Coordinates of C-alpha atoms in Angstrom, one line a residue:
M16 CA -49.2 21.4 -55.5
G17 CA -50.1 20.9 -51.9
G18 CA -53.1 18.6 -52.2
S19 CA -55.2 20.3 -55.0
N20 CA -54.6 22.3 -58.1
R21 CA -56.2 25.2 -59.8
S22 CA -58.5 23.1 -61.9
G23 CA -59.9 21.5 -58.7
V24 CA -58.7 18.0 -59.3
T25 CA -57.2 16.3 -56.2
R26 CA -53.6 15.3 -56.7
R27 CA -52.7 11.7 -56.1
D28 CA -49.2 10.4 -55.5
L29 CA -47.2 10.0 -58.7
F30 CA -45.3 7.0 -57.5
K31 CA -46.3 3.9 -55.6
I32 CA -43.7 1.2 -54.8
G33 CA -44.4 -1.4 -57.5
G34 CA -46.0 1.0 -59.9
I35 CA -46.7 4.6 -61.0
A36 CA -50.1 6.2 -60.4
A37 CA -51.4 8.9 -62.7
A38 CA -51.8 12.3 -61.1
G39 CA -54.5 15.0 -61.4
V40 CA -54.4 17.2 -64.5
M41 CA -52.7 20.5 -63.9
G42 CA -54.5 23.6 -64.9
A43 CA -52.8 25.9 -67.4
S44 CA -53.3 29.6 -67.4
A45 CA -51.7 32.6 -68.9
L46 CA -47.9 32.7 -68.4
S47 CA -46.0 35.5 -66.7
A48 CA -42.4 36.2 -66.1
C49 CA -40.7 34.6 -63.2
S50 CA -41.9 36.3 -60.0
P51 CA -39.7 36.8 -57.0
S52 CA -39.3 33.8 -54.9
T53 CA -39.4 33.4 -51.1
G54 CA -36.4 35.1 -49.7
S55 CA -35.8 37.5 -52.5
T56 CA -33.6 40.5 -51.9
G57 CA -35.8 43.4 -52.8
S58 CA -35.9 45.0 -49.3
D59 CA -33.4 47.6 -48.0
S60 CA -32.4 45.2 -45.3
A61 CA -31.7 42.4 -47.8
A62 CA -29.7 44.8 -50.0
S63 CA -27.6 45.8 -46.9
A64 CA -27.0 42.1 -46.1
A65 CA -25.9 41.5 -49.6
E66 CA -23.3 44.3 -49.5
S67 CA -21.9 43.7 -46.0
T68 CA -18.8 41.6 -45.2
T69 CA -18.7 39.2 -42.2
T70 CA -15.8 37.3 -40.7
A71 CA -16.1 34.7 -38.0
A72 CA -14.1 31.8 -36.9
G73 CA -12.0 32.0 -40.1
H74 CA -14.9 32.3 -42.5
T75 CA -15.2 35.4 -44.6
R76 CA -18.2 36.1 -46.6
S77 CA -19.4 39.1 -48.5
G78 CA -23.1 39.4 -47.5
L79 CA -25.8 37.2 -49.0
P80 CA -24.4 35.0 -51.8
S81 CA -25.4 36.1 -55.3
F82 CA -26.9 32.7 -56.1
L83 CA -29.5 33.3 -53.4
Q84 CA -30.5 36.7 -54.9
T85 CA -33.4 36.5 -57.3
P86 CA -32.6 38.3 -60.6
A87 CA -35.0 40.6 -62.4
P88 CA -37.6 38.8 -64.7
I89 CA -36.5 38.3 -68.3
T90 CA -39.0 40.1 -70.5
D91 CA -37.5 40.4 -73.9
I92 CA -38.8 37.1 -75.3
A93 CA -38.0 36.7 -79.0
E94 CA -39.9 33.4 -79.5
T95 CA -42.4 31.2 -77.6
K96 CA -42.8 27.4 -78.0
D97 CA -45.4 25.2 -76.4
F98 CA -44.8 21.7 -75.0
D99 CA -46.3 19.3 -72.5
V100 CA -43.1 18.6 -70.7
V101 CA -39.8 20.6 -70.7
V102 CA -36.6 18.9 -69.5
V103 CA -33.6 21.1 -68.7
G104 CA -30.3 19.3 -68.9
A105 CA -29.2 16.4 -71.3
G106 CA -27.3 14.2 -68.9
A107 CA -27.8 10.9 -67.2
A108 CA -31.1 12.0 -65.6
G109 CA -32.4 14.4 -68.3
V110 CA -32.1 12.3 -71.4
P111 CA -33.9 9.4 -69.9
A112 CA -36.6 11.8 -68.5
A113 CA -37.2 13.3 -72.0
L114 CA -37.4 9.9 -73.7
S115 CA -39.6 8.4 -71.0
A116 CA -42.0 11.4 -71.2
A117 CA -42.1 11.0 -75.0
E118 CA -42.8 7.3 -74.7
A119 CA -45.8 8.2 -72.5
G120 CA -47.2 10.3 -75.3
A121 CA -46.1 13.8 -74.2
K122 CA -44.8 16.5 -76.5
V123 CA -41.3 17.0 -75.1
A124 CA -38.6 19.6 -75.3
L125 CA -35.1 18.8 -74.1
I126 CA -32.9 21.9 -73.4
Q127 CA -29.1 21.6 -73.1
K128 CA -26.6 24.4 -72.6
E129 CA -23.9 22.4 -74.1
A130 CA -23.6 21.5 -77.8
T131 CA -24.2 17.8 -77.0
A132 CA -25.4 15.4 -74.3
I133 CA -23.0 15.2 -71.4
S134 CA -22.4 12.5 -68.7
Q135 CA -19.5 10.9 -66.8
G136 CA -18.7 7.5 -65.4
N137 CA -19.2 4.1 -66.7
T138 CA -21.4 2.1 -64.4
G139 CA -25.1 2.4 -63.5
S140 CA -26.8 -0.2 -61.3
G141 CA -30.3 -1.2 -60.2
V142 CA -31.7 -4.1 -58.2
D143 CA -33.2 -7.0 -60.2
L144 CA -36.3 -7.5 -58.1
S145 CA -37.2 -10.8 -59.8
K146 CA -34.0 -12.4 -58.3
S147 CA -33.8 -10.6 -55.0
D148 CA -35.3 -11.2 -51.5
P149 CA -37.6 -8.2 -50.7
A150 CA -36.3 -8.1 -47.1
D151 CA -32.7 -7.9 -48.3
V152 CA -33.6 -5.1 -50.7
Q153 CA -35.0 -3.1 -47.7
N154 CA -31.9 -4.0 -45.7
L155 CA -29.8 -2.5 -48.6
V156 CA -31.9 0.6 -48.4
S157 CA -31.2 0.8 -44.6
V158 CA -27.5 0.3 -45.1
L159 CA -27.4 3.2 -47.6
I160 CA -29.4 5.4 -45.1
E161 CA -26.9 4.5 -42.4
E162 CA -24.1 5.5 -44.7
G163 CA -26.0 8.7 -45.3
Q164 CA -25.7 9.4 -41.6
H165 CA -29.5 8.9 -41.4
R166 CA -30.1 12.2 -43.3
T167 CA -31.4 10.4 -46.4
K168 CA -35.1 10.5 -47.3
R169 CA -36.0 6.8 -47.4
E170 CA -38.7 7.3 -50.1
L171 CA -36.2 8.5 -52.6
L172 CA -33.9 5.6 -52.0
E173 CA -36.8 3.2 -52.3
L174 CA -37.7 4.6 -55.7
W175 CA -34.2 3.5 -56.9
A176 CA -34.3 0.2 -55.0
Q177 CA -37.8 -0.8 -56.4
H178 CA -37.5 0.5 -59.9
G179 CA -33.7 0.7 -60.7
G180 CA -33.4 -2.7 -62.3
E181 CA -36.2 -1.9 -64.7
A182 CA -34.9 1.5 -65.5
V183 CA -31.3 0.5 -66.1
K184 CA -32.4 -2.3 -68.3
W185 CA -34.5 0.1 -70.3
V186 CA -31.6 2.5 -70.7
I187 CA -29.3 -0.3 -71.9
E188 CA -31.8 -1.4 -74.5
R189 CA -32.9 2.0 -75.8
S190 CA -29.3 3.4 -75.9
A191 CA -28.1 0.3 -77.7
E192 CA -30.7 0.9 -80.4
S193 CA -28.7 4.0 -81.5
G194 CA -25.3 2.4 -81.1
G195 CA -24.6 3.3 -77.5
P196 CA -21.5 1.4 -76.1
I197 CA -23.4 -0.1 -73.2
V198 CA -23.9 -3.7 -71.9
D199 CA -25.3 -5.4 -68.9
Q200 CA -22.7 -6.7 -66.4
G201 CA -25.2 -8.3 -64.1
S202 CA -24.0 -8.4 -60.4
Q203 CA -20.2 -8.9 -60.9
Q204 CA -19.4 -5.4 -59.6
Q205 CA -21.7 -5.8 -56.5
A206 CA -20.7 -9.4 -55.7
A207 CA -18.4 -8.5 -52.8
T208 CA -21.1 -6.4 -51.1
I209 CA -23.7 -9.0 -51.6
A210 CA -21.4 -11.7 -50.1
K211 CA -20.4 -9.5 -47.2
N212 CA -24.0 -8.9 -46.2
G213 CA -25.3 -12.4 -47.0
W214 CA -28.0 -10.9 -49.2
T215 CA -30.0 -12.9 -51.8
M216 CA -29.9 -10.2 -54.5
E217 CA -29.0 -9.6 -58.1
F218 CA -28.4 -6.4 -60.0
V219 CA -28.8 -5.1 -63.5
T220 CA -25.6 -3.1 -64.2
S221 CA -25.1 -1.0 -67.2
F222 CA -21.5 -0.6 -68.3
A223 CA -20.7 2.1 -70.9
G224 CA -17.2 1.6 -72.1
P225 CA -14.5 0.6 -72.0
K226 CA -12.6 3.8 -71.3
P227 CA -12.1 6.2 -72.9
L228 CA -15.8 5.6 -73.8
T229 CA -18.2 6.7 -70.9
A230 CA -21.8 7.1 -70.0
G231 CA -21.6 10.3 -72.1
D232 CA -21.3 8.2 -75.2
A233 CA -24.3 6.1 -74.1
M234 CA -26.4 9.3 -73.3
R235 CA -25.6 10.7 -76.7
A236 CA -26.9 7.5 -78.3
L237 CA -30.0 7.6 -76.0
A238 CA -30.6 11.2 -77.1
E239 CA -30.6 10.0 -80.7
T240 CA -33.2 7.4 -79.7
A241 CA -35.2 10.2 -78.0
E242 CA -35.2 12.3 -81.2
K243 CA -36.6 9.3 -83.1
E244 CA -39.4 9.2 -80.5
G245 CA -40.2 12.9 -81.2
V246 CA -38.3 14.7 -78.5
E247 CA -37.2 18.1 -79.8
I248 CA -33.7 18.8 -78.5
F249 CA -32.3 22.3 -78.3
Y250 CA -28.5 22.2 -77.9
S251 CA -26.4 25.3 -77.0
T252 CA -29.5 26.7 -75.4
P253 CA -28.8 27.5 -71.7
A254 CA -31.8 27.9 -69.5
E255 CA -31.7 31.0 -67.3
Q256 CA -35.0 31.4 -65.6
L257 CA -38.2 29.7 -64.8
V258 CA -41.6 31.1 -65.7
K259 CA -44.4 31.3 -63.1
D260 CA -48.1 31.9 -63.1
G261 CA -48.8 32.7 -59.5
E262 CA -47.0 30.1 -57.5
A263 CA -46.9 27.5 -60.2
V264 CA -44.1 27.0 -62.6
T265 CA -45.3 26.9 -66.2
G266 CA -42.2 27.1 -68.3
V267 CA -38.6 28.1 -68.7
I268 CA -36.7 30.8 -70.5
A269 CA -33.5 29.9 -72.3
K270 CA -31.1 31.9 -74.4
R271 CA -30.1 31.2 -78.1
A272 CA -28.0 33.2 -80.5
N273 CA -31.0 35.1 -81.8
G274 CA -32.5 35.9 -78.3
Y275 CA -34.5 34.4 -75.5
I276 CA -37.0 31.6 -76.1
Q277 CA -39.8 30.9 -73.7
F278 CA -40.6 27.2 -73.5
N279 CA -44.1 26.7 -72.1
A280 CA -44.7 23.5 -70.2
K281 CA -48.3 22.5 -69.9
K282 CA -47.6 19.6 -67.5
G283 CA -44.3 20.3 -65.9
V284 CA -40.7 21.4 -66.0
I285 CA -38.1 18.8 -65.0
I286 CA -34.7 20.2 -64.0
A287 CA -31.8 17.8 -64.5
T288 CA -28.8 20.1 -64.8
G289 CA -26.3 18.3 -62.7
D290 CA -24.2 19.6 -59.8
Y291 CA -22.5 22.9 -58.9
Q292 CA -18.9 22.0 -58.6
N293 CA -17.7 24.7 -61.0
D294 CA -19.5 27.6 -59.3
E295 CA -16.8 28.8 -56.9
E296 CA -19.2 30.8 -54.8
M297 CA -21.7 27.9 -54.3
S298 CA -18.9 25.5 -53.7
S299 CA -17.2 27.7 -51.1
Y300 CA -20.6 28.4 -49.4
Y301 CA -21.7 24.8 -49.0
L302 CA -18.4 22.8 -49.2
P303 CA -15.5 25.1 -48.2
D304 CA -13.3 22.1 -47.5
L305 CA -13.0 21.6 -51.2
A306 CA -11.0 24.7 -51.7
N307 CA -7.8 22.9 -52.6
F308 CA -9.3 20.1 -54.7
T309 CA -9.3 20.2 -58.5
R310 CA -12.5 19.6 -60.3
K311 CA -12.9 16.8 -62.8
Q312 CA -15.8 18.3 -64.8
M313 CA -16.4 21.7 -66.5
N314 CA -19.4 24.1 -66.8
K315 CA -21.4 22.5 -63.9
T316 CA -22.4 25.7 -62.4
G317 CA -25.6 24.9 -60.5
D318 CA -27.8 26.5 -63.1
G319 CA -30.8 24.4 -62.0
H320 CA -30.3 24.9 -58.3
K321 CA -30.4 28.6 -58.8
M322 CA -33.4 28.7 -61.0
I323 CA -35.3 26.5 -58.5
I324 CA -34.3 28.7 -55.6
W325 CA -35.3 31.9 -57.4
A326 CA -38.7 30.3 -58.1
G327 CA -39.3 29.7 -54.4
G328 CA -37.5 26.4 -53.9
A329 CA -35.3 25.3 -51.0
M330 CA -31.7 24.0 -50.9
E331 CA -30.9 20.7 -49.1
H332 CA -29.6 21.5 -45.6
I333 CA -25.9 21.4 -45.0
N334 CA -24.0 19.2 -45.0
H335 CA -23.7 18.4 -48.6
T336 CA -22.4 15.2 -50.0
K337 CA -19.2 15.2 -52.2
M338 CA -17.7 12.5 -54.4
L339 CA -13.9 12.4 -54.8
H340 CA -12.0 9.4 -56.2
D341 CA -9.4 8.3 -58.7
F342 CA -10.1 5.1 -60.6
D343 CA -7.6 5.9 -63.3
A344 CA -4.1 6.1 -61.9
G345 CA -4.3 2.3 -61.2
P346 CA -6.8 -0.4 -61.2
A347 CA -10.1 0.6 -59.6
S348 CA -10.4 -2.8 -58.0
M349 CA -7.2 -2.1 -55.9
C350 CA -8.2 1.4 -54.7
D351 CA -9.6 0.2 -51.4
M352 CA -6.9 -2.4 -50.7
P353 CA -5.1 -1.5 -47.5
F354 CA -1.6 -1.1 -48.9
L355 CA 0.7 1.4 -47.2
A356 CA -0.5 4.9 -48.1
V357 CA 1.8 8.0 -48.1
K358 CA 1.4 11.7 -48.8
N359 CA 3.5 13.5 -51.4
D360 CA 6.0 14.4 -48.6
G361 CA 6.6 10.6 -48.0
T362 CA 4.9 10.3 -44.7
R363 CA 2.2 7.9 -43.7
F364 CA -1.1 9.6 -42.7
V365 CA -3.9 7.0 -42.2
N366 CA -5.0 3.5 -41.2
E367 CA -5.2 2.2 -44.6
V368 CA -8.4 0.2 -44.2
V369 CA -10.1 3.6 -44.7
E370 CA -11.6 3.4 -48.2
M371 CA -10.5 5.8 -50.9
S372 CA -13.9 7.6 -51.0
L373 CA -13.1 9.0 -47.5
L374 CA -9.4 9.7 -48.0
N375 CA -10.1 13.2 -49.3
N376 CA -10.8 14.2 -45.7
Y377 CA -7.2 13.6 -44.9
L378 CA -5.8 15.4 -47.9
R379 CA -7.5 18.8 -47.9
S380 CA -4.5 21.1 -47.5
E381 CA -2.9 23.2 -50.1
E382 CA 0.1 21.0 -49.9
D383 CA -1.8 17.8 -50.4
Q384 CA -4.5 18.7 -52.9
G385 CA -5.8 15.2 -52.9
W386 CA -2.5 13.5 -53.9
Y387 CA -1.3 10.2 -52.2
S388 CA 0.4 7.0 -53.2
Q389 CA -0.3 3.3 -52.5
V390 CA 3.0 1.4 -52.0
F391 CA 3.7 -2.4 -52.1
D392 CA 6.4 -4.8 -53.2
A393 CA 7.0 -7.7 -55.5
N394 CA 5.2 -10.1 -53.2
Y395 CA 1.8 -8.4 -53.3
M396 CA 0.0 -11.1 -55.2
T397 CA 0.5 -13.5 -52.4
Q398 CA 0.4 -11.0 -49.5
A399 CA -2.9 -9.5 -50.5
A400 CA -4.5 -12.5 -52.0
D401 CA -7.2 -12.6 -49.3
W402 CA -7.8 -8.9 -49.1
P403 CA -11.1 -7.4 -50.3
G404 CA -10.9 -6.2 -53.9
K405 CA -9.4 -7.7 -57.1
L406 CA -5.6 -7.9 -57.6
Y407 CA -4.0 -7.1 -61.0
S408 CA -0.9 -9.2 -61.8
P409 CA 2.3 -7.4 -62.7
E410 CA 1.5 -8.1 -66.3
E411 CA -2.0 -6.6 -66.0
L412 CA -0.6 -3.7 -64.1
A413 CA 1.4 -2.7 -67.1
L414 CA -1.7 -1.3 -68.7
Y415 CA -1.6 1.5 -66.1
M416 CA 2.2 2.0 -66.3
P417 CA 3.1 4.9 -68.6
E418 CA 6.7 3.6 -68.8
E419 CA 5.7 0.2 -70.0
D420 CA 5.5 -0.7 -73.7
V421 CA 1.9 -1.8 -74.0
E422 CA 0.5 -2.5 -77.4
S423 CA -3.0 -1.3 -76.6
R424 CA -4.2 1.1 -73.8
D425 CA -7.9 0.3 -74.3
G426 CA -9.8 0.5 -70.9
V427 CA -7.8 3.5 -69.5
F428 CA -7.5 7.2 -69.9
K429 CA -3.9 7.3 -71.1
D430 CA -3.1 10.7 -69.7
L431 CA -4.3 9.7 -66.2
I432 CA -2.5 6.4 -65.6
R433 CA 0.2 6.7 -62.8
T434 CA 1.3 3.3 -61.7
F435 CA 5.1 2.7 -61.4
K436 CA 7.7 0.1 -60.4
A437 CA 11.4 0.5 -59.4
D438 CA 14.3 -1.5 -58.1
T439 CA 14.9 0.8 -55.2
L440 CA 12.8 2.9 -52.9
E441 CA 14.7 6.0 -53.9
E442 CA 13.9 5.4 -57.5
L443 CA 10.2 4.8 -56.7
A444 CA 10.0 8.0 -54.7
E445 CA 11.2 9.9 -57.7
K446 CA 8.7 8.4 -60.0
L447 CA 5.9 9.0 -57.5
E448 CA 7.0 12.7 -57.2
I449 CA 7.7 12.3 -53.5
T450 CA 9.1 15.6 -52.3
D451 CA 11.2 14.1 -49.4
T452 CA 12.9 10.9 -50.5
A453 CA 14.5 10.4 -47.0
A454 CA 11.2 10.7 -45.3
F455 CA 9.7 8.2 -47.7
V456 CA 12.5 5.7 -47.0
K457 CA 12.2 6.2 -43.3
T458 CA 8.4 5.6 -43.5
I459 CA 9.0 2.3 -45.2
E460 CA 11.6 1.3 -42.5
R461 CA 9.2 2.2 -39.7
Y462 CA 6.3 0.4 -41.4
N463 CA 8.5 -2.8 -41.8
E464 CA 9.2 -2.5 -38.1
L465 CA 5.6 -2.5 -37.2
V466 CA 5.0 -5.5 -39.6
A467 CA 7.8 -7.4 -37.8
A468 CA 6.2 -6.6 -34.5
G469 CA 2.8 -7.8 -35.7
A470 CA 1.1 -4.7 -34.3
D471 CA 0.5 -1.2 -35.8
E472 CA 1.3 1.1 -32.9
D473 CA 1.1 4.2 -35.1
F474 CA -2.4 3.9 -36.8
G475 CA -3.9 0.7 -35.5
K476 CA -4.3 -1.2 -38.8
P477 CA -5.4 -4.8 -38.2
S478 CA -2.4 -7.2 -38.2
Q479 CA -3.7 -9.3 -41.2
Y480 CA -3.2 -6.3 -43.4
L481 CA 0.4 -5.7 -42.3
Q482 CA 2.8 -7.0 -44.9
P483 CA 6.5 -6.0 -45.4
I484 CA 7.8 -3.9 -48.2
D485 CA 11.2 -5.2 -48.7
T486 CA 11.4 -7.2 -52.0
P487 CA 12.1 -5.4 -55.3
P488 CA 10.7 -4.4 -57.6
F489 CA 8.7 -1.9 -55.5
Y490 CA 5.4 -0.7 -56.8
G491 CA 3.5 2.6 -56.3
I492 CA 0.2 4.0 -57.6
H493 CA 0.1 7.7 -57.4
R494 CA -3.6 8.6 -57.0
W495 CA -5.1 12.1 -57.3
L496 CA -8.4 12.6 -55.7
R497 CA -10.4 15.2 -57.5
V498 CA -14.1 16.3 -57.4
S499 CA -16.1 14.0 -59.6
A500 CA -19.5 15.3 -58.5
L501 CA -21.3 17.1 -55.7
C502 CA -24.3 15.0 -54.9
S503 CA -26.7 17.4 -53.1
G504 CA -29.4 19.7 -54.4
V505 CA -32.8 21.1 -53.8
Q506 CA -35.4 19.6 -51.5
V507 CA -38.0 17.5 -53.2
D508 CA -40.8 15.3 -52.0
E509 CA -41.2 11.5 -52.7
N510 CA -42.3 12.3 -56.2
H511 CA -39.3 14.6 -56.9
Q512 CA -41.6 17.7 -57.0
C513 CA -39.7 20.7 -55.7
L514 CA -40.5 22.0 -52.2
T515 CA -40.6 25.5 -50.7
P516 CA -38.7 26.3 -47.5
E517 CA -41.9 25.7 -45.6
G518 CA -42.3 22.3 -47.2
S519 CA -45.1 23.0 -49.7
T520 CA -44.8 21.6 -53.2
I521 CA -44.2 23.9 -56.2
E522 CA -46.7 23.1 -58.8
G523 CA -45.2 22.2 -62.2
L524 CA -41.6 22.0 -61.0
Y525 CA -39.5 18.8 -60.6
A526 CA -35.8 18.1 -59.9
I527 CA -33.9 14.9 -60.6
G528 CA -30.3 13.6 -60.5
N529 CA -27.6 15.6 -58.7
C530 CA -29.8 18.7 -58.9
S531 CA -32.1 17.1 -56.3
G532 CA -31.2 16.5 -52.7
E533 CA -31.7 14.1 -49.8
F534 CA -30.8 11.0 -51.7
Y535 CA -27.5 10.7 -49.9
G536 CA -26.8 12.8 -46.8
G537 CA -23.3 11.8 -45.7
V538 CA -20.1 13.7 -46.0
D539 CA -18.9 11.5 -48.8
Y540 CA -20.6 9.5 -51.6
P541 CA -20.9 5.8 -50.4
M542 CA -19.1 3.3 -52.6
T543 CA -21.1 0.4 -51.2
I544 CA -23.0 -0.3 -54.5
P545 CA -20.9 0.4 -57.6
G546 CA -23.0 2.3 -60.1
L547 CA -25.4 3.8 -57.5
S548 CA -24.9 7.4 -58.9
L549 CA -25.7 6.7 -62.5
G550 CA -28.3 4.1 -61.6
R551 CA -30.1 6.7 -59.5
C552 CA -30.1 9.2 -62.3
Y553 CA -31.3 6.8 -64.9
T554 CA -34.1 5.7 -62.5
E555 CA -35.3 9.2 -61.6
G556 CA -35.4 10.2 -65.2
Y557 CA -37.2 7.1 -66.3
L558 CA -39.8 7.5 -63.5
V559 CA -40.4 11.3 -63.3
G560 CA -40.4 11.8 -67.1
R561 CA -43.2 9.2 -67.5
A562 CA -45.2 10.4 -64.4
V563 CA -45.2 14.0 -65.5
A564 CA -46.2 13.1 -69.0
E565 CA -49.2 11.2 -67.6
L566 CA -50.5 14.2 -65.5

């Protein structure tokens, strides 16, 4: 809104650390169809740019990407509905936003293109301020900013740090009201990070599970709670375009089987549509190094990013943050343990102290496609006893072994487990689908030579992590890094109000979750705080939904 709105009321900050302040009342005038945003392609020169093909330094692109080209306004509206707040996207950010706005007294519509609420993952975290040292909380924010390569907007991280515990606790309680499979695990998942940094800090940590249950199940329950609070949910209703009155966003147009519906939003539209990993053009444009990685999710096509851009918004600057991991092939708690790591061709490729969240940078080729294996032998329980992480005993590992006769597979996705044991290296290579068994055996022999010498002359791994692989049975975890989420979006201010390329706020338009940018900033999602991703989404939904409702 840029300081004042059309009704002449000065806008105050929505959020203050330690509380939320009400903002000025937004004026509401007659609605019009979405007008062309800054950078629209109506000119002859823009049309020429869109049609031309450029090739430079190995990058080929056919003109201006289609997602940057503003479409013609939708005018054939079959029905109009009036609300105070319209939330687009029923996920980990959108469902909390809708419920929070309703709790604050707003008339709320929640629009979802899928037939149900959708979310992934299991863990969401927030700091318990009542049990944490304020200086340590600020140090945590600084650590996360450093991991974001200092491209993170501190104000956005502080919203999570100062309000996350409250928000996550609220999600747990309100989801559980409708049978959500969600509990508070406290600080057990963050204990190692707390100890490493010497912080006085506690967390509220939601856990939705065990697998195959996920946060999606918790969000579906939370959506039921939202409906009980009066939220009108419109499933199978994909939003396609924002409505503008002058420069202000006043609604959204969505499509149903019987035609287009215009949802008017008196106070604001909150976009919470998730990421863009399934839009090949967007992914190739912003993250071309993901070309050979499989996507874990479906139908995440950057709908919200596009609508915001078309309405005059700005995309977060490159580089964008990506999240690739595999917590399913074997125990998640062993994924960062520095066991020997080999590619599918049997060769070693990295100093294994590099955490899993960064290994995708070594496995980008068409041949690798994110596949690698961790290898260890029968003595691993004593060899790795002092390593960071949590070891699973051979009996516990059986849960992740498809060849083992396990009575119950609760806690895993049965079709994703890929942990194996064998009496010989050759047999293990076959089970791990190693393409060159001889190379694999040679890699183990060379690794054992380095262990015996006490120095890793090949990759420089610290000597305390050099342990021989010479005692059967031999173990291997065949991990497959795939895209879980793309964690970058449009530019927003400290209140999650969308910004133009020039940095002005767009009245009536907000973005939260993975549709909003500048919360991360690094090449890869940081794994320092387990549950940061979902915790961030819950917190932003909780805060922004309430704040917009109170305008």
